[in-house]
Short mmCIF file of C-alpha atoms in Angstrom, two decimals:
data_model
loop_
_atom_site.label_atom_id
_atom_site.label_comp_id
_atom_site.label_asym_id
_atom_site.label_seq_id
_atom_site.Cartn_x
_atom_site.Cartn_y
_atom_site.Cartn_z
CA VAL A 161 -144.61 124.82 -207.90
CA VAL A 162 -146.25 122.09 -209.99
CA GLY A 163 -145.42 118.41 -209.72
CA ILE A 164 -146.21 114.83 -210.50
CA THR A 165 -145.59 111.81 -208.24
CA GLY A 166 -145.53 108.05 -208.72
CA ALA A 167 -144.88 105.24 -206.27
CA LEU A 168 -144.70 101.46 -206.00
CA THR A 169 -145.44 99.70 -202.73
CA ALA A 170 -145.26 96.09 -201.56
CA ARG A 171 -146.76 94.46 -198.48
CA VAL A 172 -144.05 93.10 -196.16
CA THR A 173 -146.34 91.89 -193.36
CA GLU A 174 -150.06 92.10 -192.68
CA SER A 175 -149.73 95.68 -191.39
CA PHE A 176 -146.42 96.97 -192.85
CA PHE A 177 -145.67 98.19 -196.39
CA LEU A 178 -142.42 99.37 -198.03
CA GLY A 179 -142.09 101.23 -201.29
CA ALA A 180 -140.26 103.69 -203.52
CA GLU A 181 -141.44 107.08 -204.74
CA MET A 182 -140.40 109.40 -207.57
CA ARG A 183 -141.41 113.09 -207.70
CA TYR A 184 -140.84 115.67 -210.44
CA LEU A 185 -141.36 119.33 -209.49
CA ALA A 186 -141.19 122.51 -211.57
CA ALA A 187 -141.01 126.05 -210.17
CA PHE A 188 -142.40 129.04 -212.03
CA ASP A 189 -141.96 132.81 -211.78
CA GLY A 190 -145.29 133.98 -210.35
CA LEU A 191 -148.69 132.37 -209.98
CA THR A 192 -149.57 132.26 -213.68
CA PHE A 193 -147.02 129.58 -214.70
CA GLY A 194 -145.26 132.13 -216.90
CA LYS A 195 -141.53 131.41 -216.95
CA GLN A 196 -140.10 128.19 -215.53
CA VAL A 197 -137.26 129.05 -213.14
CA GLY A 198 -136.21 125.57 -212.03
CA ARG A 199 -136.99 121.88 -211.76
CA ALA A 200 -136.09 118.95 -209.53
CA LEU A 201 -136.37 115.16 -209.57
CA TYR A 202 -136.66 113.34 -206.24
CA VAL A 203 -136.48 109.62 -205.43
CA GLY A 204 -136.65 107.80 -202.13
CA PRO A 205 -138.17 105.16 -199.88
CA THR A 206 -141.63 105.12 -198.33
CA ALA A 207 -143.14 103.12 -195.48
CA TYR A 208 -146.63 102.61 -194.09
CA TRP A 209 -147.47 100.90 -190.81
CA ARG A 210 -150.98 100.09 -189.64
CA ILE A 211 -150.35 100.48 -185.88
CA SER A 212 -153.81 99.35 -184.78
CA GLU A 213 -157.32 99.13 -186.14
CA ASN A 214 -157.66 102.92 -185.81
CA ALA A 215 -154.09 104.27 -186.10
CA TRP A 216 -151.49 104.40 -188.89
CA LEU A 217 -148.07 105.93 -189.55
CA SER A 218 -146.69 106.95 -192.95
CA LEU A 219 -143.05 107.92 -193.66
CA ALA A 220 -141.30 109.15 -196.81
CA TRP A 221 -137.81 110.46 -197.52
CA ASN A 222 -137.05 111.99 -200.93
CA ILE A 223 -133.59 113.05 -202.13
CA GLN A 224 -133.08 115.45 -205.02
CA VAL A 225 -131.07 113.46 -207.57
CA ALA A 226 -131.42 115.73 -210.61
CA GLY A 227 -132.56 119.23 -211.35
CA HIS A 228 -131.58 122.56 -212.77
CA GLU A 229 -132.06 126.22 -211.96
CA ASN A 230 -132.19 128.54 -214.98
CA ASN A 231 -128.86 130.31 -215.70
CA GLU A 232 -126.94 128.22 -213.13
CA PRO A 233 -124.31 125.60 -213.96
CA ARG A 234 -125.02 123.48 -210.87
CA ARG A 235 -126.42 119.98 -211.37
CA LEU A 236 -129.19 120.41 -208.74
CA ASP A 237 -131.68 123.23 -208.12
CA LEU A 238 -131.02 124.05 -204.49
CA THR A 239 -132.40 127.59 -204.78
CA ASN A 240 -136.03 126.67 -205.45
CA PHE A 241 -136.07 123.19 -203.84
CA SER A 242 -134.65 121.41 -200.80
CA ARG A 243 -132.00 118.70 -201.10
CA ASN A 244 -133.98 116.33 -198.84
CA VAL A 245 -137.72 116.16 -198.13
CA PHE A 246 -139.08 114.22 -195.14
CA ARG A 247 -142.78 113.51 -194.59
CA ILE A 248 -144.21 111.94 -191.46
CA LYS A 249 -147.96 111.44 -191.08
CA LEU A 250 -149.69 109.95 -188.09
CA GLY A 251 -153.38 109.23 -188.47
CA TRP A 252 -156.19 108.25 -186.17
CA GLU A 253 -159.54 107.13 -187.54
CA PHE A 254 -162.68 107.51 -185.45
#
């Protein structure tokens, strides 16, 4: 799977940020990027919270809004990709 991601984020408070993310992913048959077997476009919200001087929390939820699997009439590619993608990251700096 190969992809590209872009996001815009705005500061809401001193330690809290909200944003939106867009991801495009393409799936290939094998490791050599030979034949493309599907693709998906995701969009969704993101959030970042600086909990303390040393800790932070990052959240993202992406929903597949467009895509296509080769030789399938469906609007989304649910064979190669998930419908929803959730990411939660908790970090501690020391």
